[in-house]
Amino acid sequence: DAGVIQSPRHEVTEMGQEVTLRCKPISGHDYLFWYRQTMMRGLELLIYFNNNVPIDDSGMPEDRFSAKMPNASFSTLKIQPSEPRDSAVYFCASSLDSISYEQYFGPGTRLTVT
Amino acid sequence: AQKITQTQPGMFVQEKEAVTLDCTYDTSDQSYGLFWYKQPSSGEMIFLIYQGSYDEQNATEGRYSLNFQKARKSANLVISASQLGDSAMYFCAMRDVLSGNTPLVFGKGTRLSVIA
């Protein structure tokens, strides 16, 4: 089975532009997590979904960030407008169900905002 | 709230030697899980090992073992017989395991360098 798929793998954009990151979880997984990794703050949760429903978005930095999961096989993280401080690696992870302990990470999207 | 502390920003180890990466945690949860992930220079996050707070035995996975000391709130990772391919960032993480599948809280990581 394919792992978690993220696209694009690298994104370079100018400040003020809209950025959309995409994630396809492992088929059959009920949980989807978006994490962000920066040098200053390390790895931190942005938002997570259970059965396509957002459960906790307290990690979303501000209104410029939004995330959706329209169906079980697709999620997007959108930044509008982007700022240089949004430069980071964004990871998507999925997990099977409420009792599974392992979260499977995608390869990440490296975002650079100039 | 949960907190993970990794006090070693960087570690060096000779090839074929064992190395211990430190991790301490703080939580008010009664049931929790402790995890170690490896992040090589290519950037992906690789799950290594899991320890449940009520597991009496320390977890082992091949060359990886987790030295769990609940009273001291520590969950150190031991890598035996280090290999050059073990050079990477290592992250300790935890989460509550009673409230469904909750997000991981990560430490800042330890960069391990294996020397030939």
Coordinates of C-alpha atoms in Angstrom, one line a residue:
Chain A
D1 CA 0.0 0.0 0.0
A2 CA 1.2 3.5 -0.8
G3 CA 2.2 5.7 2.1
V4 CA 1.0 9.2 2.8
I5 CA 1.4 11.3 -0.3
Q6 CA 2.1 15.0 -0.2
S7 CA 2.4 17.5 -3.0
P8 CA 4.2 19.5 -3.9
R9 CA 7.4 18.3 -2.3
H10 CA 8.9 21.8 -2.7
E11 CA 7.2 25.1 -3.1
V12 CA 8.9 28.5 -3.6
T13 CA 6.5 31.5 -3.6
E14 CA 6.6 35.2 -3.1
M15 CA 5.2 36.9 -0.1
G16 CA 1.5 37.7 -0.5
Q17 CA 0.8 34.7 -2.8
E18 CA -1.7 31.9 -2.0
V19 CA -0.2 28.5 -1.3
T20 CA -2.0 25.2 -1.2
L21 CA -0.5 22.1 0.2
R22 CA -2.1 18.7 -0.5
C23 CA -2.2 15.4 1.3
K24 CA -3.5 12.0 0.5
P25 CA -3.6 9.8 3.7
I26 CA -3.2 6.0 3.7
S27 CA -6.4 4.4 2.5
G28 CA -8.7 3.4 5.4
H29 CA -7.1 5.7 7.9
D30 CA -9.5 7.7 10.0
Y31 CA -7.2 10.3 11.4
L32 CA -5.2 13.0 9.6
F33 CA -2.7 15.4 11.1
W34 CA -0.9 18.4 9.8
Y35 CA 2.4 19.3 11.5
R36 CA 4.8 22.1 10.8
Q37 CA 8.6 21.9 11.4
T38 CA 10.7 25.0 11.8
M39 CA 14.2 25.6 13.3
M40 CA 12.8 27.9 16.0
R41 CA 9.7 26.0 17.1
G42 CA 10.5 22.4 16.1
L43 CA 7.6 20.1 15.2
E44 CA 4.2 21.3 16.2
L45 CA 0.6 20.4 15.4
L46 CA -1.4 22.7 13.2
I47 CA -4.7 20.8 13.0
Y48 CA -6.1 17.3 12.9
F49 CA -9.2 15.5 11.5
N50 CA -11.1 12.5 12.5
N51 CA -13.3 11.0 9.8
N52 CA -12.9 14.2 7.8
V53 CA -14.1 16.4 10.7
P54 CA -11.7 18.9 12.2
I55 CA -11.1 18.1 15.9
D56 CA -8.5 20.6 17.0
D57 CA -7.3 23.6 15.1
S58 CA -5.8 25.4 18.0
G59 CA -2.3 25.1 16.4
M60 CA -3.3 27.0 13.3
P61 CA -1.2 30.2 13.6
E62 CA -3.8 32.8 12.4
D63 CA -6.6 33.4 10.0
R64 CA -4.3 33.2 7.0
F65 CA -4.2 29.4 7.5
S66 CA -7.1 27.2 6.6
A67 CA -7.4 23.4 6.2
K68 CA -10.1 21.2 4.7
M69 CA -10.7 17.5 4.3
P70 CA -13.6 17.2 1.8
N71 CA -13.3 13.4 1.7
A72 CA -11.4 10.5 3.3
S73 CA -8.7 10.5 0.8
F74 CA -7.8 14.2 0.5
S75 CA -6.9 17.2 2.6
T76 CA -5.5 20.6 1.8
L77 CA -3.7 23.2 3.9
K78 CA -4.0 26.7 2.5
I79 CA -2.0 29.9 3.4
Q80 CA -3.4 33.1 2.1
P81 CA -1.6 35.5 2.0
S82 CA 1.8 33.8 2.6
E83 CA 4.6 35.5 4.6
P84 CA 8.3 34.7 4.9
R85 CA 7.8 33.4 8.4
D86 CA 5.6 30.7 7.0
S87 CA 8.7 29.1 5.5
A88 CA 8.9 25.6 7.0
V89 CA 8.4 21.9 6.3
Y90 CA 4.8 20.9 6.5
F91 CA 4.1 17.3 7.3
C92 CA 0.9 15.4 6.9
A93 CA 0.4 12.2 8.9
S94 CA -2.3 9.6 9.1
S95 CA -3.3 7.0 11.6
L96 CA -5.7 4.1 11.3
D97 CA -8.2 4.5 14.2
S98 CA -8.6 5.6 17.7
I99 CA -6.5 2.8 19.2
S100 CA -3.6 2.7 16.8
Y101 CA -0.5 4.2 18.2
E102 CA 1.5 4.8 15.1
Q103 CA 1.2 7.9 13.0
Y104 CA 2.5 7.5 9.4
F105 CA 4.2 10.6 8.1
G106 CA 4.3 11.8 4.5
P107 CA 7.6 13.1 3.0
G108 CA 6.7 16.7 3.8
T109 CA 6.4 19.8 1.7
R110 CA 9.3 22.3 2.0
L111 CA 7.8 25.8 1.7
T112 CA 9.9 28.8 1.1
V113 CA 8.3 32.2 1.0
T114 CA 10.5 35.0 -0.3
Chain B
A1 CA -0.3 19.9 29.0
Q2 CA 2.5 17.6 27.8
K3 CA 6.1 18.5 27.5
I4 CA 9.1 16.6 26.1
T5 CA 12.7 17.7 26.9
Q6 CA 15.7 16.5 25.0
T7 CA 18.8 18.1 26.6
Q8 CA 21.4 16.9 24.1
P9 CA 21.4 19.0 20.9
G10 CA 24.1 16.8 19.4
M11 CA 25.8 13.5 20.1
F12 CA 28.8 11.7 18.6
V13 CA 29.3 7.9 18.7
Q14 CA 31.9 5.6 17.3
E15 CA 30.6 3.1 14.8
K16 CA 29.6 -0.2 16.4
E17 CA 29.3 1.4 19.8
A18 CA 26.1 1.8 21.7
V19 CA 24.6 5.3 22.4
T20 CA 21.8 6.6 24.6
L21 CA 19.7 9.5 23.6
D22 CA 18.0 11.2 26.6
C23 CA 14.3 12.1 26.8
T24 CA 12.3 13.3 29.8
Y25 CA 8.7 14.1 29.8
D26 CA 6.0 15.8 31.8
T27 CA 2.3 15.1 31.7
S28 CA -0.8 14.9 33.9
D29 CA -2.3 12.1 31.7
Q30 CA -2.7 8.7 33.4
S31 CA -2.2 6.8 30.2
Y32 CA 0.2 8.0 27.6
G33 CA 2.4 6.7 24.9
L34 CA 6.1 7.5 24.2
F35 CA 7.6 7.5 20.8
W36 CA 10.9 7.9 19.0
Y37 CA 11.2 9.1 15.4
K38 CA 14.3 9.3 13.2
Q39 CA 14.7 12.1 10.7
P40 CA 17.6 11.5 8.3
S41 CA 19.0 14.3 6.1
S42 CA 16.4 13.5 3.4
G43 CA 13.8 14.8 5.8
E44 CA 11.2 12.0 6.2
M45 CA 10.0 11.0 9.7
I46 CA 10.6 7.4 10.4
F47 CA 8.9 5.7 13.4
L48 CA 11.3 3.7 15.5
I49 CA 9.7 2.5 18.7
Y50 CA 6.7 2.9 21.0
Q51 CA 6.3 2.5 24.8
G52 CA 3.0 2.6 26.5
S53 CA 2.9 4.0 30.0
Y54 CA 1.4 0.8 31.5
D55 CA 3.8 -1.5 29.7
E56 CA 5.9 -3.3 32.2
Q57 CA 8.6 -4.3 29.8
N58 CA 10.8 -1.9 28.0
A59 CA 10.1 -1.8 24.3
T60 CA 12.7 -3.2 21.9
E61 CA 12.8 -3.1 18.1
G62 CA 15.9 -4.7 16.6
R63 CA 18.9 -2.5 17.6
Y64 CA 16.6 0.1 19.3
S65 CA 15.4 -0.2 22.9
L66 CA 13.6 2.2 25.0
N67 CA 14.8 2.6 28.6
F68 CA 11.5 3.6 30.3
Q69 CA 11.7 4.8 33.9
K70 CA 8.2 6.0 34.8
A71 CA 9.1 7.3 38.3
R72 CA 11.8 9.5 36.8
K73 CA 9.6 10.4 33.8
S74 CA 12.3 9.4 31.3
A75 CA 12.2 7.5 28.1
N76 CA 15.7 7.2 26.8
L77 CA 16.5 5.6 23.4
V78 CA 19.3 3.1 23.3
I79 CA 20.8 2.3 19.9
S80 CA 23.2 -0.7 20.0
A81 CA 25.9 -1.4 17.5
S82 CA 25.7 2.1 15.8
Q83 CA 26.0 2.2 12.0
L84 CA 26.9 5.1 9.8
G85 CA 23.3 5.1 8.6
D86 CA 22.1 5.9 12.1
S87 CA 23.4 9.5 11.6
A88 CA 20.2 11.6 11.8
M89 CA 18.0 13.7 14.0
Y90 CA 16.1 11.8 16.6
F91 CA 12.9 13.1 18.1
C92 CA 11.2 11.9 21.3
A93 CA 7.4 12.4 21.3
M94 CA 4.4 11.6 23.5
R95 CA 0.6 11.7 23.4
D96 CA -2.4 10.8 25.4
V97 CA -3.7 7.4 24.5
L98 CA -7.1 7.4 26.3
S99 CA -8.8 10.1 24.3
G100 CA -8.6 8.5 20.9
N101 CA -5.8 9.1 18.4
T102 CA -4.4 12.4 19.7
P103 CA -1.6 14.6 18.2
L104 CA 2.0 14.0 19.1
V105 CA 4.0 16.5 21.2
F106 CA 7.6 16.5 20.1
G107 CA 10.9 17.4 21.8
K108 CA 13.5 19.6 20.0
G109 CA 15.5 16.6 18.9
T110 CA 19.0 15.3 19.2
R111 CA 21.4 15.2 16.2
L112 CA 23.4 12.0 16.2
S113 CA 26.6 11.7 14.3
V114 CA 28.2 8.2 13.9
I115 CA 31.9 8.3 13.3
A116 CA 33.7 5.6 11.3

